[in-house]
mmCIF file of C-alpha atoms in Angstrom:
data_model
loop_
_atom_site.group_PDB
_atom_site.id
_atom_site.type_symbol
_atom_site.label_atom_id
_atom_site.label_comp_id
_atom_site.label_asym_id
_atom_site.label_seq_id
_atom_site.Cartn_x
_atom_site.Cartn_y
_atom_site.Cartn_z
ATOM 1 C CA UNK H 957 -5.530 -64.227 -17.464
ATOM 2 C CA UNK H 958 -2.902 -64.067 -19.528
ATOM 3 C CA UNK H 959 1.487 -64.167 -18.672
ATOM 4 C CA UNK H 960 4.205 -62.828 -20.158
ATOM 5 C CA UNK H 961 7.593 -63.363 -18.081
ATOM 6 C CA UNK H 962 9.880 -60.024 -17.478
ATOM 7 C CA UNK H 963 11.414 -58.640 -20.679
ATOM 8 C CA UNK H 964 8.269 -59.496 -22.331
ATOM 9 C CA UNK H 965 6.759 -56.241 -21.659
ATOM 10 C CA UNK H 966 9.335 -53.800 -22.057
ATOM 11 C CA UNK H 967 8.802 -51.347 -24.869
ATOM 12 C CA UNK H 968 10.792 -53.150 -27.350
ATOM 13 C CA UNK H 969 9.177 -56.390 -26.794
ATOM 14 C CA UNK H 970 5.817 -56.273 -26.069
ATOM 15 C CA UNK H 971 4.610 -58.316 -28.614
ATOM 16 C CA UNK H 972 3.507 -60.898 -26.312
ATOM 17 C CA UNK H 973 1.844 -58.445 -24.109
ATOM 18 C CA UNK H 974 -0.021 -57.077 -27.758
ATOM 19 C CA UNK H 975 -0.957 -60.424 -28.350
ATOM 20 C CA UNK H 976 -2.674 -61.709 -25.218
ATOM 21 C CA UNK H 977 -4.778 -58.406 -25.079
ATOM 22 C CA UNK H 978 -6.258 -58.853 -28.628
ATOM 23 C CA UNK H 979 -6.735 -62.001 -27.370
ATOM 24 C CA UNK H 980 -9.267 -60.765 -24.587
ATOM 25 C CA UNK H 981 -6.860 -60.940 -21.570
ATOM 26 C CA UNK H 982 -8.190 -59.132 -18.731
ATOM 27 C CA UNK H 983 -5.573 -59.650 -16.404
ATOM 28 C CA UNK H 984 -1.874 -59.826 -17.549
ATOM 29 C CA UNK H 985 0.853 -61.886 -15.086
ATOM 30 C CA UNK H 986 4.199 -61.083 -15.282
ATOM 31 C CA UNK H 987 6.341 -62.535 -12.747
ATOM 32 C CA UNK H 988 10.250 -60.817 -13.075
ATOM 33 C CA UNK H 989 13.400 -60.535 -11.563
ATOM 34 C CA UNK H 990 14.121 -57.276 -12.340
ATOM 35 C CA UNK H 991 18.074 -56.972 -11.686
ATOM 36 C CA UNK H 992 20.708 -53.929 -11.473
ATOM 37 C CA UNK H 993 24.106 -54.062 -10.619
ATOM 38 C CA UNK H 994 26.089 -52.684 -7.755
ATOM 39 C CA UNK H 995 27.184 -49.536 -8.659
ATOM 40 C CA UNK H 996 23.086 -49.093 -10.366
ATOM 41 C CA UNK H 997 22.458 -49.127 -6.120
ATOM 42 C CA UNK H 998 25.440 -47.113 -4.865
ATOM 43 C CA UNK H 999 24.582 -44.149 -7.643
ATOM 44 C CA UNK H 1000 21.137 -43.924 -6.287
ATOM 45 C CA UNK H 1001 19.604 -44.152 -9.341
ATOM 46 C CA UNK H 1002 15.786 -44.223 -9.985
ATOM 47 C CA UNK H 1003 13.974 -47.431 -11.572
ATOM 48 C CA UNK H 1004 10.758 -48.351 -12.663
ATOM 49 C CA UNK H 1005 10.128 -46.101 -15.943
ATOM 50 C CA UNK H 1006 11.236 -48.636 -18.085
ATOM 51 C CA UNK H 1007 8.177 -50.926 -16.840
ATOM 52 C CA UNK H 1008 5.303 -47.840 -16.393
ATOM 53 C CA UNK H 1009 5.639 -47.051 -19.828
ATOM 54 C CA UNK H 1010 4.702 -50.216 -21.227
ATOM 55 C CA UNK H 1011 2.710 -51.290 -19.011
ATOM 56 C CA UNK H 1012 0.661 -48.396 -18.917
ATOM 57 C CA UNK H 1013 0.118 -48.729 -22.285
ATOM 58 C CA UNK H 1014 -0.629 -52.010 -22.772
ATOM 59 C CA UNK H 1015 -3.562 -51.891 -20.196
ATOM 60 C CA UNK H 1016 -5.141 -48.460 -21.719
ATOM 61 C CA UNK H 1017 -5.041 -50.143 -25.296
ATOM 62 C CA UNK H 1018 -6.476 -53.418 -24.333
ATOM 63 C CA UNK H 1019 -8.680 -52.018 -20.700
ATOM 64 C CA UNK H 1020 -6.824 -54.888 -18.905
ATOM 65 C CA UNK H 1021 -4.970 -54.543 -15.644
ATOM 66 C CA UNK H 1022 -1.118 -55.592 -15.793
ATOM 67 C CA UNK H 1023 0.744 -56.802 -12.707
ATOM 68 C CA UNK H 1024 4.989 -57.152 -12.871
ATOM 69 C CA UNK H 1025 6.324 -58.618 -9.397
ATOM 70 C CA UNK H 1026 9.923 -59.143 -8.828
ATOM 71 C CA UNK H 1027 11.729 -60.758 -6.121
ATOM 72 C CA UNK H 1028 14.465 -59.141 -4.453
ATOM 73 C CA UNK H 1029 18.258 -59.831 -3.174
ATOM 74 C CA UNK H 1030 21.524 -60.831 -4.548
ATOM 75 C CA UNK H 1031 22.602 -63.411 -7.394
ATOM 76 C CA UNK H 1032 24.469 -65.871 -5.967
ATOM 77 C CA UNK H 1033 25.334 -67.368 -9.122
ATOM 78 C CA UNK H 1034 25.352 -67.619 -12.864
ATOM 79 C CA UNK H 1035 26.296 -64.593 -15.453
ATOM 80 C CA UNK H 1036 24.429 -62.228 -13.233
ATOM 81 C CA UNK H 1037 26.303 -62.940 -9.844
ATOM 82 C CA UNK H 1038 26.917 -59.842 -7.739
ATOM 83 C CA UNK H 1039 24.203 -57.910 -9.263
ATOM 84 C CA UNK H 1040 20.802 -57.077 -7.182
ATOM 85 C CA UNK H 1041 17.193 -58.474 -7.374
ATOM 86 C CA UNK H 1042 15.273 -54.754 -6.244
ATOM 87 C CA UNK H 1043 11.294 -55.412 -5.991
ATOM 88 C CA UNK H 1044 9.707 -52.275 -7.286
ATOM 89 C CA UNK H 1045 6.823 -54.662 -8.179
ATOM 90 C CA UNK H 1046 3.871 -52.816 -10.680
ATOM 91 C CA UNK H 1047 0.633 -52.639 -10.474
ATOM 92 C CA UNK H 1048 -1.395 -50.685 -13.692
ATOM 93 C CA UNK H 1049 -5.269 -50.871 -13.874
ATOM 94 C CA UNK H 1050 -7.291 -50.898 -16.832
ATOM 95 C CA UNK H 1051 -7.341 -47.476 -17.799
ATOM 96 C CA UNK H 1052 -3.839 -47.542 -17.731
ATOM 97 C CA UNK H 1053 -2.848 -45.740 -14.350
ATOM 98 C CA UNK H 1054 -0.056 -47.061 -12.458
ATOM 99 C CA UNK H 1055 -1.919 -47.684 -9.163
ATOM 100 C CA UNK H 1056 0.871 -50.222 -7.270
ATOM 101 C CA UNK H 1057 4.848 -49.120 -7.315
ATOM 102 C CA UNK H 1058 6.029 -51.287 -4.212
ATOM 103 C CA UNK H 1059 9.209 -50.606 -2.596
ATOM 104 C CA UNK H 1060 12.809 -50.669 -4.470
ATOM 105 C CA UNK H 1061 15.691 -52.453 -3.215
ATOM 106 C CA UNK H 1062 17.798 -55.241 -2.227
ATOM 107 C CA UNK H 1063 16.126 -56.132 0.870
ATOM 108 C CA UNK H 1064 12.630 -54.092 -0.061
ATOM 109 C CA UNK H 1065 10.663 -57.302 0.827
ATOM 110 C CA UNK H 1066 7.335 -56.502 0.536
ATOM 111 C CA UNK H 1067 3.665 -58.496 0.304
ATOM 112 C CA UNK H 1068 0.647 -56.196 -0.575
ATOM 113 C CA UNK H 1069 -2.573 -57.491 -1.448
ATOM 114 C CA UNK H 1070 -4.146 -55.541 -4.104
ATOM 115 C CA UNK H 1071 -7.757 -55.824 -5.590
ATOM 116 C CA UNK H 1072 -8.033 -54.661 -9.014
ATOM 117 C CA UNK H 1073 -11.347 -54.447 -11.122
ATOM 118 C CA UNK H 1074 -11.606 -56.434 -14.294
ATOM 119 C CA UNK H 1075 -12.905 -55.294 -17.246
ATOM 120 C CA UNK H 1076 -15.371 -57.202 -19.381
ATOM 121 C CA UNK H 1077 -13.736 -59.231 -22.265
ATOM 122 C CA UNK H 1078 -14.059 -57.299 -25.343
ATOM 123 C CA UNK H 1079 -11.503 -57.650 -27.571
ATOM 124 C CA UNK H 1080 -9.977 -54.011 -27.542
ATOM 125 C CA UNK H 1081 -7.573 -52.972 -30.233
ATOM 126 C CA UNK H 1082 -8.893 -55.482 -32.958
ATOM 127 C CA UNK H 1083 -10.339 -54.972 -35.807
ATOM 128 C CA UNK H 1084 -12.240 -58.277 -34.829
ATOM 129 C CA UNK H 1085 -13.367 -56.368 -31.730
ATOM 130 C CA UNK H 1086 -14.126 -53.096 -33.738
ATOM 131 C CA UNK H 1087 -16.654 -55.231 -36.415
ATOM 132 C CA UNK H 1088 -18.458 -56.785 -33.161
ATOM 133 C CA UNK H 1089 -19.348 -53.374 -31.262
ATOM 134 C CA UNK H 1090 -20.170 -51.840 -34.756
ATOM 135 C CA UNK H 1091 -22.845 -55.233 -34.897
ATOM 136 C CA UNK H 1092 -23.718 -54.556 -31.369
ATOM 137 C CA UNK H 1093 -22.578 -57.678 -30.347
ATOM 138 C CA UNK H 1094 -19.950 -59.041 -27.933
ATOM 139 C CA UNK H 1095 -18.278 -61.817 -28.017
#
């Protein structure tokens, strides 16, 4: 099991994400609070892509499954007061399909228990990993 925290795994920074599946993660953690302002809300605008994308990718490179949950409801506080905590949690196997988008929104509360199968640890996207299954082996 492996964790990288929100912005880890957007496309620009996945580096972390990279790491811990050439590392054999499995399962990847990423606990967020993805946040959007008001007028991101009143405009009715769509979210999620930004978080598909990547994590799509990073479980069809590596054949582990990649769950982002967010909390939801507004910042009280701090540099982001006023803007809005929306769920939309994640869910992407490990062939890469998105197989969980959970409800967006400010008050989208939302538990859903979700049973994902695991792929063996194999060292995808390596050259490590590529030298093994050429051997036969696995590590």
């Amino acid at each position: 099991i492996g964790l990288a925290i929100c912005a880890d795994n957007l496309e620009e920074s996945r580096v972390i994400g990279h790491t811990l599946g050439r590392m054999g993660c499995q399962l990847l953690l990423s606990p967020s609070s993805w946040a959007v302002t008001q007028d991101f809300l009143k405009e009715g605008r769509t979210y999620g892509e930004e978080w598909t994308s990547p994590y799509g990718m990073l479980s069809k490179t590596y054949k582990m499954a990649v769950v982002g949950v967010s909390n939801v409801g507004e910042i009280p506080f701090g540099v982001w007061k006023g803007r809005c905590c929306i769920g939309n949690s994640i869910a992407a196997d490990s062939e890469g399909k998105i197989v969980k988008v959970l409800p967006f929104g400010k008050r989208a509360e939302t538990l859903e228990i979700l049973e994902l199968k695991l792929k063996e640890n194999s060292l995808y996207g390596t050259a490590l990993a590529e030298a093994v299954h050429s051997r036969g082996k696995v590590l």
